[in-house]
Amino acid sequence: MANDSIETSLTNTKDGVNYAPYVLAAGVLVAYGFFVYYLIGKVNAEDPDWSRLIYLFSGVEAIVFAAAGFLFGKEVNRKRAERAEKDVKQVEKQKDVAQEEAVEERKKALILGAMAIQAEQTATINSDQGSLEMASIKTPVNNIAEKARRLYPELEKL
């Protein structure tokens, strides 16, 4: 039961961070320091003993480098991940703006197309009939063009 409370206190914290790997990595680094201190005391050892100690040292060294890589590499990767998230958000905003601009351009193109069709029909009607009769003729294209003029007065200048 006591082991459960120790384990939960290391793994479940208020901010949701699991401290157990950090504690383990720090413990490995401390143990490495003691092992180096022990090796310094054995500098005058005979060749077979010294070779065995160096062999053990190389294995322990690999574990220590893994622990140090965990401690320092996690911070570097976190920063890279945050930067990547910012870049993704910025690209998404640019994408949304570009899509909105494309929709607006399509709307304007449709409006200009309706205006062009109306202008073409007006020119045809004016050449065939008198201009007084033109006011009484209402086609769907004319209605679209009139609505376009009301909604987008800036397009009249284009």
PDB file of C-alpha atoms in Angstrom:
ATOM      1  CA  MET A   1       0.000   0.000   0.000  1.00  0.00           C
ATOM      2  CA  ALA A   2       2.862   2.383   0.824  1.00  0.00           C
ATOM      3  CA  ASN A   3       4.503   1.630  -2.518  1.00  0.00           C
ATOM      4  CA  ASP A   4       1.288   2.613  -4.295  1.00  0.00           C
ATOM      5  CA  SER A   5       1.281   6.060  -2.687  1.00  0.00           C
ATOM      6  CA  ILE A   6       4.936   6.645  -3.589  1.00  0.00           C
ATOM      7  CA  GLU A   7       4.303   5.527  -7.154  1.00  0.00           C
ATOM      8  CA  THR A   8       1.222   7.701  -7.549  1.00  0.00           C
ATOM      9  CA  SER A   9       3.009  10.704  -6.047  1.00  0.00           C
ATOM     10  CA  LEU A  10       5.738  10.372  -8.689  1.00  0.00           C
ATOM     11  CA  THR A  11       3.445   9.774 -11.635  1.00  0.00           C
ATOM     12  CA  ASN A  12       0.305  11.769 -10.834  1.00  0.00           C
ATOM     13  CA  THR A  13       0.960  15.420 -10.171  1.00  0.00           C
ATOM     14  CA  LYS A  14      -1.188  18.524 -10.274  1.00  0.00           C
ATOM     15  CA  ASP A  15       0.101  19.578 -13.691  1.00  0.00           C
ATOM     16  CA  GLY A  16      -0.030  16.042 -15.144  1.00  0.00           C
ATOM     17  CA  VAL A  17       3.744  15.704 -15.601  1.00  0.00           C
ATOM     18  CA  ASN A  18       5.271  12.299 -14.882  1.00  0.00           C
ATOM     19  CA  TYR A  19       8.434  12.910 -12.850  1.00  0.00           C
ATOM     20  CA  ALA A  20       9.518   9.259 -12.593  1.00  0.00           C
ATOM     21  CA  PRO A  21      11.698   9.297 -15.765  1.00  0.00           C
ATOM     22  CA  TYR A  22      13.385  12.505 -14.612  1.00  0.00           C
ATOM     23  CA  VAL A  23      14.116  11.060 -11.185  1.00  0.00           C
ATOM     24  CA  LEU A  24      15.463   7.866 -12.769  1.00  0.00           C
ATOM     25  CA  ALA A  25      17.664   9.815 -15.219  1.00  0.00           C
ATOM     26  CA  ALA A  26      19.020  12.015 -12.428  1.00  0.00           C
ATOM     27  CA  GLY A  27      19.725   8.889 -10.344  1.00  0.00           C
ATOM     28  CA  VAL A  28      21.639   7.332 -13.242  1.00  0.00           C
ATOM     29  CA  LEU A  29      23.774  10.468 -13.569  1.00  0.00           C
ATOM     30  CA  VAL A  30      24.552  10.472  -9.850  1.00  0.00           C
ATOM     31  CA  ALA A  31      25.442   6.771  -9.942  1.00  0.00           C
ATOM     32  CA  TYR A  32      27.713   7.494 -12.913  1.00  0.00           C
ATOM     33  CA  GLY A  33      29.522  10.134 -10.875  1.00  0.00           C
ATOM     34  CA  PHE A  34      30.106   7.619  -8.068  1.00  0.00           C
ATOM     35  CA  PHE A  35      31.340   5.028 -10.578  1.00  0.00           C
ATOM     36  CA  VAL A  36      33.824   7.517 -12.048  1.00  0.00           C
ATOM     37  CA  TYR A  37      35.005   8.338  -8.528  1.00  0.00           C
ATOM     38  CA  TYR A  38      35.463   4.599  -7.876  1.00  0.00           C
ATOM     39  CA  LEU A  39      37.481   4.225 -11.105  1.00  0.00           C
ATOM     40  CA  ILE A  40      39.738   7.089 -10.115  1.00  0.00           C
ATOM     41  CA  GLY A  41      40.507   5.187  -6.914  1.00  0.00           C
ATOM     42  CA  LYS A  42      41.416   2.105  -8.975  1.00  0.00           C
ATOM     43  CA  VAL A  43      43.878   3.816 -11.323  1.00  0.00           C
ATOM     44  CA  ASN A  44      46.781   1.755  -9.963  1.00  0.00           C
ATOM     45  CA  ALA A  45      44.975  -1.581 -10.563  1.00  0.00           C
ATOM     46  CA  GLU A  46      46.654  -4.354 -12.561  1.00  0.00           C
ATOM     47  CA  ASP A  47      45.949  -4.735 -16.282  1.00  0.00           C
ATOM     48  CA  PRO A  48      43.279  -7.509 -16.205  1.00  0.00           C
ATOM     49  CA  ASP A  49      41.326  -5.759 -13.429  1.00  0.00           C
ATOM     50  CA  TRP A  50      41.615  -2.363 -15.105  1.00  0.00           C
ATOM     51  CA  SER A  51      40.479  -3.795 -18.452  1.00  0.00           C
ATOM     52  CA  ARG A  52      37.399  -5.312 -16.817  1.00  0.00           C
ATOM     53  CA  LEU A  53      36.574  -2.052 -15.082  1.00  0.00           C
ATOM     54  CA  ILE A  54      36.904  -0.116 -18.346  1.00  0.00           C
ATOM     55  CA  TYR A  55      34.690  -2.692 -20.066  1.00  0.00           C
ATOM     56  CA  LEU A  56      32.021  -2.183 -17.382  1.00  0.00           C
ATOM     57  CA  PHE A  57      32.542   1.565 -17.604  1.00  0.00           C
ATOM     58  CA  SER A  58      31.748   1.580 -21.341  1.00  0.00           C
ATOM     59  CA  GLY A  59      28.411  -0.198 -20.720  1.00  0.00           C
ATOM     60  CA  VAL A  60      27.474   2.155 -17.904  1.00  0.00           C
ATOM     61  CA  GLU A  61      28.550   5.086 -20.054  1.00  0.00           C
ATOM     62  CA  ALA A  62      26.084   4.098 -22.775  1.00  0.00           C
ATOM     63  CA  ILE A  63      23.244   4.044 -20.242  1.00  0.00           C
ATOM     64  CA  VAL A  64      24.302   7.417 -18.849  1.00  0.00           C
ATOM     65  CA  PHE A  65      24.421   8.978 -22.311  1.00  0.00           C
ATOM     66  CA  ALA A  66      20.908   7.666 -22.951  1.00  0.00           C
ATOM     67  CA  ALA A  67      19.717   9.266 -19.699  1.00  0.00           C
ATOM     68  CA  ALA A  68      21.434  12.563 -20.517  1.00  0.00           C
ATOM     69  CA  GLY A  69      19.960  12.445 -24.016  1.00  0.00           C
ATOM     70  CA  PHE A  70      16.522  11.981 -22.490  1.00  0.00           C
ATOM     71  CA  LEU A  71      16.951  14.931 -20.148  1.00  0.00           C
ATOM     72  CA  PHE A  72      18.399  17.350 -22.692  1.00  0.00           C
ATOM     73  CA  GLY A  73      16.848  16.021 -25.871  1.00  0.00           C
ATOM     74  CA  LYS A  74      13.323  16.272 -24.552  1.00  0.00           C
ATOM     75  CA  GLU A  75      13.702  20.042 -24.105  1.00  0.00           C
ATOM     76  CA  VAL A  76      15.089  20.486 -27.613  1.00  0.00           C
ATOM     77  CA  ASN A  77      12.324  18.393 -29.163  1.00  0.00           C
ATOM     78  CA  ARG A  78       9.672  20.248 -27.184  1.00  0.00           C
ATOM     79  CA  LYS A  79      10.886  23.563 -28.576  1.00  0.00           C
ATOM     80  CA  ARG A  80      10.953  22.153 -32.091  1.00  0.00           C
ATOM     81  CA  ALA A  81       7.437  20.790 -31.650  1.00  0.00           C
ATOM     82  CA  GLU A  82       6.153  24.143 -30.385  1.00  0.00           C
ATOM     83  CA  ARG A  83       7.758  25.926 -33.328  1.00  0.00           C
ATOM     84  CA  ALA A  84       6.212  23.404 -35.733  1.00  0.00           C
ATOM     85  CA  GLU A  85       2.781  23.923 -34.161  1.00  0.00           C
ATOM     86  CA  LYS A  86       3.112  27.691 -34.587  1.00  0.00           C
ATOM     87  CA  ASP A  87       4.089  27.212 -38.224  1.00  0.00           C
ATOM     88  CA  VAL A  88       1.109  24.926 -38.818  1.00  0.00           C
ATOM     89  CA  LYS A  89      -1.287  27.443 -37.256  1.00  0.00           C
ATOM     90  CA  GLN A  90       0.160  30.236 -39.384  1.00  0.00           C
ATOM     91  CA  VAL A  91      -0.164  28.162 -42.553  1.00  0.00           C
ATOM     92  CA  GLU A  92      -3.757  27.269 -41.667  1.00  0.00           C
ATOM     93  CA  LYS A  93      -4.598  30.955 -41.202  1.00  0.00           C
ATOM     94  CA  GLN A  94      -3.020  31.780 -44.557  1.00  0.00           C
ATOM     95  CA  LYS A  95      -4.961  28.923 -46.142  1.00  0.00           C
ATOM     96  CA  ASP A  96      -8.240  30.196 -44.704  1.00  0.00           C
ATOM     97  CA  VAL A  97      -7.537  33.725 -45.923  1.00  0.00           C
ATOM     98  CA  ALA A  98      -6.645  32.423 -49.386  1.00  0.00           C
ATOM     99  CA  GLN A  99      -9.859  30.382 -49.526  1.00  0.00           C
ATOM    100  CA  GLU A 100     -11.932  33.402 -48.523  1.00  0.00           C
ATOM    101  CA  GLU A 101     -10.219  35.506 -51.173  1.00  0.00           C
ATOM    102  CA  ALA A 102     -10.847  32.814 -53.774  1.00  0.00           C
ATOM    103  CA  VAL A 103     -14.553  32.700 -52.879  1.00  0.00           C
ATOM    104  CA  GLU A 104     -14.785  36.484 -53.123  1.00  0.00           C
ATOM    105  CA  GLU A 105     -13.036  36.457 -56.495  1.00  0.00           C
ATOM    106  CA  ARG A 106     -15.432  33.785 -57.767  1.00  0.00           C
ATOM    107  CA  LYS A 107     -18.393  35.862 -56.633  1.00  0.00           C
ATOM    108  CA  LYS A 108     -17.032  38.910 -58.412  1.00  0.00           C
ATOM    109  CA  ALA A 109     -16.373  36.861 -61.536  1.00  0.00           C
ATOM    110  CA  LEU A 110     -19.952  35.597 -61.554  1.00  0.00           C
ATOM    111  CA  ILE A 111     -21.270  39.098 -61.067  1.00  0.00           C
ATOM    112  CA  LEU A 112     -19.101  40.484 -63.833  1.00  0.00           C
ATOM    113  CA  GLY A 113     -20.216  37.632 -66.086  1.00  0.00           C
ATOM    114  CA  ALA A 114     -23.865  38.469 -65.410  1.00  0.00           C
ATOM    115  CA  MET A 115     -23.138  42.134 -66.101  1.00  0.00           C
ATOM    116  CA  ALA A 116     -21.408  41.252 -69.340  1.00  0.00           C
ATOM    117  CA  ILE A 117     -24.338  39.086 -70.457  1.00  0.00           C
ATOM    118  CA  GLN A 118     -26.747  41.881 -69.592  1.00  0.00           C
ATOM    119  CA  ALA A 119     -24.684  44.425 -71.454  1.00  0.00           C
ATOM    120  CA  GLU A 120     -24.608  42.133 -74.476  1.00  0.00           C
ATOM    121  CA  GLN A 121     -28.367  41.616 -74.353  1.00  0.00           C
ATOM    122  CA  THR A 122     -28.930  45.341 -73.893  1.00  0.00           C
ATOM    123  CA  ALA A 123     -26.829  46.097 -76.926  1.00  0.00           C
ATOM    124  CA  THR A 124     -28.762  43.512 -78.963  1.00  0.00           C
ATOM    125  CA  ILE A 125     -32.135  44.824 -77.825  1.00  0.00           C
ATOM    126  CA  ASN A 126     -31.130  48.449 -78.417  1.00  0.00           C
ATOM    127  CA  SER A 127     -30.052  47.661 -81.927  1.00  0.00           C
ATOM    128  CA  ASP A 128     -33.247  45.696 -82.707  1.00  0.00           C
ATOM    129  CA  GLN A 129     -35.816  47.811 -80.843  1.00  0.00           C
ATOM    130  CA  GLY A 130     -36.175  51.201 -79.303  1.00  0.00           C
ATOM    131  CA  SER A 131     -34.596  51.909 -75.923  1.00  0.00           C
ATOM    132  CA  LEU A 132     -38.028  52.579 -74.337  1.00  0.00           C
ATOM    133  CA  GLU A 133     -39.046  48.963 -74.828  1.00  0.00           C
ATOM    134  CA  MET A 134     -35.822  47.822 -73.093  1.00  0.00           C
ATOM    135  CA  ALA A 135     -37.027  49.020 -69.694  1.00  0.00           C
ATOM    136  CA  SER A 136     -40.062  46.733 -69.792  1.00  0.00           C
ATOM    137  CA  ILE A 137     -38.055  43.548 -70.608  1.00  0.00           C
ATOM    138  CA  LYS A 138     -36.988  41.636 -67.467  1.00  0.00           C
ATOM    139  CA  THR A 139     -34.937  38.473 -67.891  1.00  0.00           C
ATOM    140  CA  PRO A 140     -33.285  36.362 -65.162  1.00  0.00           C
ATOM    141  CA  VAL A 141     -29.929  37.662 -66.304  1.00  0.00           C
ATOM    142  CA  ASN A 142     -31.121  41.243 -65.915  1.00  0.00           C
ATOM    143  CA  ASN A 143     -32.326  40.469 -62.391  1.00  0.00           C
ATOM    144  CA  ILE A 144     -28.943  38.964 -61.501  1.00  0.00           C
ATOM    145  CA  ALA A 145     -27.136  41.963 -62.928  1.00  0.00           C
ATOM    146  CA  GLU A 146     -29.364  44.391 -60.991  1.00  0.00           C
ATOM    147  CA  LYS A 147     -28.777  42.520 -57.736  1.00  0.00           C
ATOM    148  CA  ALA A 148     -25.067  42.439 -58.456  1.00  0.00           C
ATOM    149  CA  ARG A 149     -25.038  46.200 -58.946  1.00  0.00           C
ATOM    150  CA  ARG A 150     -26.855  46.722 -55.641  1.00  0.00           C
ATOM    151  CA  LEU A 151     -24.649  44.313 -53.684  1.00  0.00           C
ATOM    152  CA  TYR A 152     -21.339  45.282 -55.254  1.00  0.00           C
ATOM    153  CA  PRO A 153     -21.398  48.905 -56.404  1.00  0.00           C
ATOM    154  CA  GLU A 154     -17.597  48.867 -56.615  1.00  0.00           C
ATOM    155  CA  LEU A 155     -17.877  46.447 -59.539  1.00  0.00           C
ATOM    156  CA  GLU A 156     -19.512  49.106 -61.712  1.00  0.00           C
ATOM    157  CA  LYS A 157     -16.107  50.802 -61.958  1.00  0.00           C
ATOM    158  CA  LEU A 158     -14.408  47.622 -63.165  1.00  0.00           C
TER     159      LEU A 158
END
